[in-house]
């Protein structure tokens, strides 16, 4: 980490450097709290607050998210984590490719150059509607989708229990589905490739996959849609 970075941080925060978007800041505003922590040079606390916005899957204020990503990119740079800084800047530019951060280059030419390189990378990145494939293997992805809180596993398959009747107590199914850029399974995209269980268990497996959440796949630093395969081992719940 270069010695000038903490000095530039104080100056940048004092001048209120941020994106060109204007966002309201009321009492208790998380973004305002993060700025306050930066003024006190509490970088770790500021990062924790900013990530409450940037990592949230339910935050609906895109302008506020963009400002949080810009600030996070600046703080990560001042902490010496250039890779995380670029990731944050790319996140902001993915939401708004025309984003401008006034006075950034004047305050720190290296930081301004990093923001510009992030803008170039996002401009060259694939359209988020492009469909990538992990069926049967992943191609063209930096990071494949990863299921969050997938529950118990059996071998390489997700183990699912269902309250159903019928003679067939267990079996397996192979499903295909599209995971969108927010990590959700697109409705109507689930396809049963093969199965050896009764329809009630298949219906339960499909609903289980539709309710699942994923960390989205990424290509060139951008979240993208990905066709996945999910093997599910199904068991009737025994009471």
mmCIF file of C-alpha atoms in Angstrom, residues 89-212:
data_model
loop_
_atom_site.group_PDB
_atom_site.id
_atom_site.type_symbol
_atom_site.label_atom_id
_atom_site.label_comp_id
_atom_site.label_asym_id
_atom_site.label_seq_id
_atom_site.Cartn_x
_atom_site.Cartn_y
_atom_site.Cartn_z
ATOM 1 C CA UNK A 89 -16.227 -0.123 -9.145
ATOM 2 C CA UNK A 90 -17.341 -2.730 -11.689
ATOM 3 C CA UNK A 91 -20.446 -3.393 -9.618
ATOM 4 C CA UNK A 92 -21.378 0.297 -9.681
ATOM 5 C CA UNK A 93 -20.685 0.587 -13.408
ATOM 6 C CA UNK A 94 -22.705 -2.535 -14.161
ATOM 7 C CA UNK A 95 -25.718 -0.794 -12.634
ATOM 8 C CA UNK A 96 -24.929 2.437 -14.514
ATOM 9 C CA UNK A 97 -22.367 2.166 -17.364
ATOM 10 C CA UNK A 98 -22.483 5.975 -17.849
ATOM 11 C CA UNK A 99 -21.533 6.637 -14.214
ATOM 12 C CA UNK A 100 -19.226 9.613 -13.556
ATOM 13 C CA UNK A 101 -17.391 10.309 -10.283
ATOM 14 C CA UNK A 102 -16.545 14.037 -10.202
ATOM 15 C CA UNK A 103 -13.055 15.091 -9.061
ATOM 16 C CA UNK A 104 -11.905 11.524 -8.492
ATOM 17 C CA UNK A 105 -8.963 11.716 -10.901
ATOM 18 C CA UNK A 106 -7.987 15.148 -9.578
ATOM 19 C CA UNK A 107 -7.845 13.854 -6.014
ATOM 20 C CA UNK A 108 -5.907 10.702 -6.903
ATOM 21 C CA UNK A 109 -4.829 10.021 -10.473
ATOM 22 C CA UNK A 110 -4.173 6.326 -9.796
ATOM 23 C CA UNK A 111 -7.611 5.819 -8.296
ATOM 24 C CA UNK A 112 -9.157 7.676 -11.225
ATOM 25 C CA UNK A 113 -7.299 5.419 -13.638
ATOM 26 C CA UNK A 114 -8.562 2.328 -11.828
ATOM 27 C CA UNK A 115 -12.127 3.586 -12.097
ATOM 28 C CA UNK A 116 -11.601 4.184 -15.828
ATOM 29 C CA UNK A 117 -10.183 0.680 -16.301
ATOM 30 C CA UNK A 118 -13.228 -0.743 -14.535
ATOM 31 C CA UNK A 119 -15.446 1.212 -16.929
ATOM 32 C CA UNK A 120 -13.605 -0.245 -19.926
ATOM 33 C CA UNK A 121 -13.915 -3.779 -18.508
ATOM 34 C CA UNK A 122 -17.663 -3.401 -17.955
ATOM 35 C CA UNK A 123 -18.130 -1.996 -21.466
ATOM 36 C CA UNK A 124 -16.450 -5.090 -22.892
ATOM 37 C CA UNK A 125 -18.322 -7.502 -20.634
ATOM 38 C CA UNK A 126 -21.104 -9.686 -22.057
ATOM 39 C CA UNK A 127 -24.710 -8.615 -22.081
ATOM 40 C CA UNK A 128 -26.295 -9.815 -18.794
ATOM 41 C CA UNK A 129 -29.056 -11.497 -20.840
ATOM 42 C CA UNK A 130 -26.502 -13.791 -22.503
ATOM 43 C CA UNK A 131 -27.134 -17.376 -21.407
ATOM 44 C CA UNK A 132 -24.086 -19.351 -20.293
ATOM 45 C CA UNK A 133 -24.107 -23.065 -19.616
ATOM 46 C CA UNK A 134 -23.023 -25.386 -16.821
ATOM 47 C CA UNK A 135 -24.878 -28.279 -18.381
ATOM 48 C CA UNK A 136 -23.184 -30.686 -18.348
ATOM 49 C CA UNK A 137 -20.041 -28.614 -17.600
ATOM 50 C CA UNK A 138 -19.355 -24.913 -17.179
ATOM 51 C CA UNK A 139 -17.980 -22.946 -20.114
ATOM 52 C CA UNK A 140 -16.901 -19.309 -20.376
ATOM 53 C CA UNK A 141 -17.478 -18.498 -16.699
ATOM 54 C CA UNK A 142 -15.144 -16.992 -14.127
ATOM 55 C CA UNK A 143 -17.310 -18.364 -11.311
ATOM 56 C CA UNK A 144 -20.200 -20.853 -11.687
ATOM 57 C CA UNK A 145 -23.467 -20.430 -9.740
ATOM 58 C CA UNK A 146 -23.230 -21.742 -6.190
ATOM 59 C CA UNK A 147 -26.280 -22.861 -4.267
ATOM 60 C CA UNK A 148 -26.719 -21.149 -0.900
ATOM 61 C CA UNK A 149 -27.909 -23.186 2.096
ATOM 62 C CA UNK A 150 -28.450 -26.245 -0.059
ATOM 63 C CA UNK A 151 -29.153 -28.549 2.864
ATOM 64 C CA UNK A 152 -27.968 -32.148 3.304
ATOM 65 C CA UNK A 153 -26.191 -33.861 0.436
ATOM 66 C CA UNK A 154 -25.917 -37.428 -0.718
ATOM 67 C CA UNK A 155 -22.858 -37.842 -2.863
ATOM 68 C CA UNK A 156 -22.996 -34.953 -5.325
ATOM 69 C CA UNK A 157 -26.783 -34.589 -5.059
ATOM 70 C CA UNK A 158 -29.084 -32.493 -2.892
ATOM 71 C CA UNK A 159 -31.085 -34.667 -0.500
ATOM 72 C CA UNK A 160 -34.771 -33.658 -0.330
ATOM 73 C CA UNK A 161 -37.504 -35.115 1.871
ATOM 74 C CA UNK A 162 -41.193 -34.867 0.965
ATOM 75 C CA UNK A 163 -44.485 -35.640 2.707
ATOM 76 C CA UNK A 164 -46.060 -37.779 -0.018
ATOM 77 C CA UNK A 165 -47.701 -41.147 -0.296
ATOM 78 C CA UNK A 166 -47.224 -43.895 -2.833
ATOM 79 C CA UNK A 167 -45.224 -47.059 -3.063
ATOM 80 C CA UNK A 168 -42.007 -45.476 -4.333
ATOM 81 C CA UNK A 169 -40.214 -44.285 -1.209
ATOM 82 C CA UNK A 170 -37.087 -42.922 -2.797
ATOM 83 C CA UNK A 171 -35.276 -42.231 -6.021
ATOM 84 C CA UNK A 172 -33.407 -39.516 -7.877
ATOM 85 C CA UNK A 173 -34.010 -36.845 -10.481
ATOM 86 C CA UNK A 174 -31.803 -34.693 -12.690
ATOM 87 C CA UNK A 175 -33.164 -31.195 -13.284
ATOM 88 C CA UNK A 176 -32.037 -28.329 -15.484
ATOM 89 C CA UNK A 177 -32.851 -24.694 -14.766
ATOM 90 C CA UNK A 178 -31.654 -21.161 -15.475
ATOM 91 C CA UNK A 179 -30.185 -19.148 -12.602
ATOM 92 C CA UNK A 180 -30.592 -15.407 -13.215
ATOM 93 C CA UNK A 181 -28.208 -12.560 -12.364
ATOM 94 C CA UNK A 182 -29.714 -12.210 -8.883
ATOM 95 C CA UNK A 183 -29.220 -15.879 -8.048
ATOM 96 C CA UNK A 184 -32.852 -16.917 -8.468
ATOM 97 C CA UNK A 185 -34.174 -19.775 -10.603
ATOM 98 C CA UNK A 186 -36.177 -18.358 -13.491
ATOM 99 C CA UNK A 187 -39.837 -19.474 -13.348
ATOM 100 C CA UNK A 188 -40.683 -21.782 -16.216
ATOM 101 C CA UNK A 189 -37.053 -22.716 -16.833
ATOM 102 C CA UNK A 190 -37.014 -25.939 -14.789
ATOM 103 C CA UNK A 191 -36.813 -29.078 -16.937
ATOM 104 C CA UNK A 192 -36.834 -32.679 -15.747
ATOM 105 C CA UNK A 193 -34.021 -34.418 -17.630
ATOM 106 C CA UNK A 194 -34.612 -37.826 -16.067
ATOM 107 C CA UNK A 195 -36.133 -39.348 -12.960
ATOM 108 C CA UNK A 196 -37.137 -42.671 -11.444
ATOM 109 C CA UNK A 197 -39.653 -41.452 -8.876
ATOM 110 C CA UNK A 198 -43.376 -40.793 -8.738
ATOM 111 C CA UNK A 199 -44.766 -37.488 -10.006
ATOM 112 C CA UNK A 200 -45.486 -36.205 -6.507
ATOM 113 C CA UNK A 201 -41.810 -36.412 -5.657
ATOM 114 C CA UNK A 202 -40.858 -34.777 -8.950
ATOM 115 C CA UNK A 203 -43.228 -31.884 -8.248
ATOM 116 C CA UNK A 204 -41.635 -31.486 -4.835
ATOM 117 C CA UNK A 205 -38.145 -31.477 -6.369
ATOM 118 C CA UNK A 206 -39.139 -28.781 -8.872
ATOM 119 C CA UNK A 207 -40.608 -26.591 -6.127
ATOM 120 C CA UNK A 208 -37.491 -27.113 -4.043
ATOM 121 C CA UNK A 209 -35.293 -25.909 -6.898
ATOM 122 C CA UNK A 210 -37.530 -22.896 -7.616
ATOM 123 C CA UNK A 211 -37.237 -21.858 -3.965
ATOM 124 C CA UNK A 212 -33.452 -22.241 -3.914
#
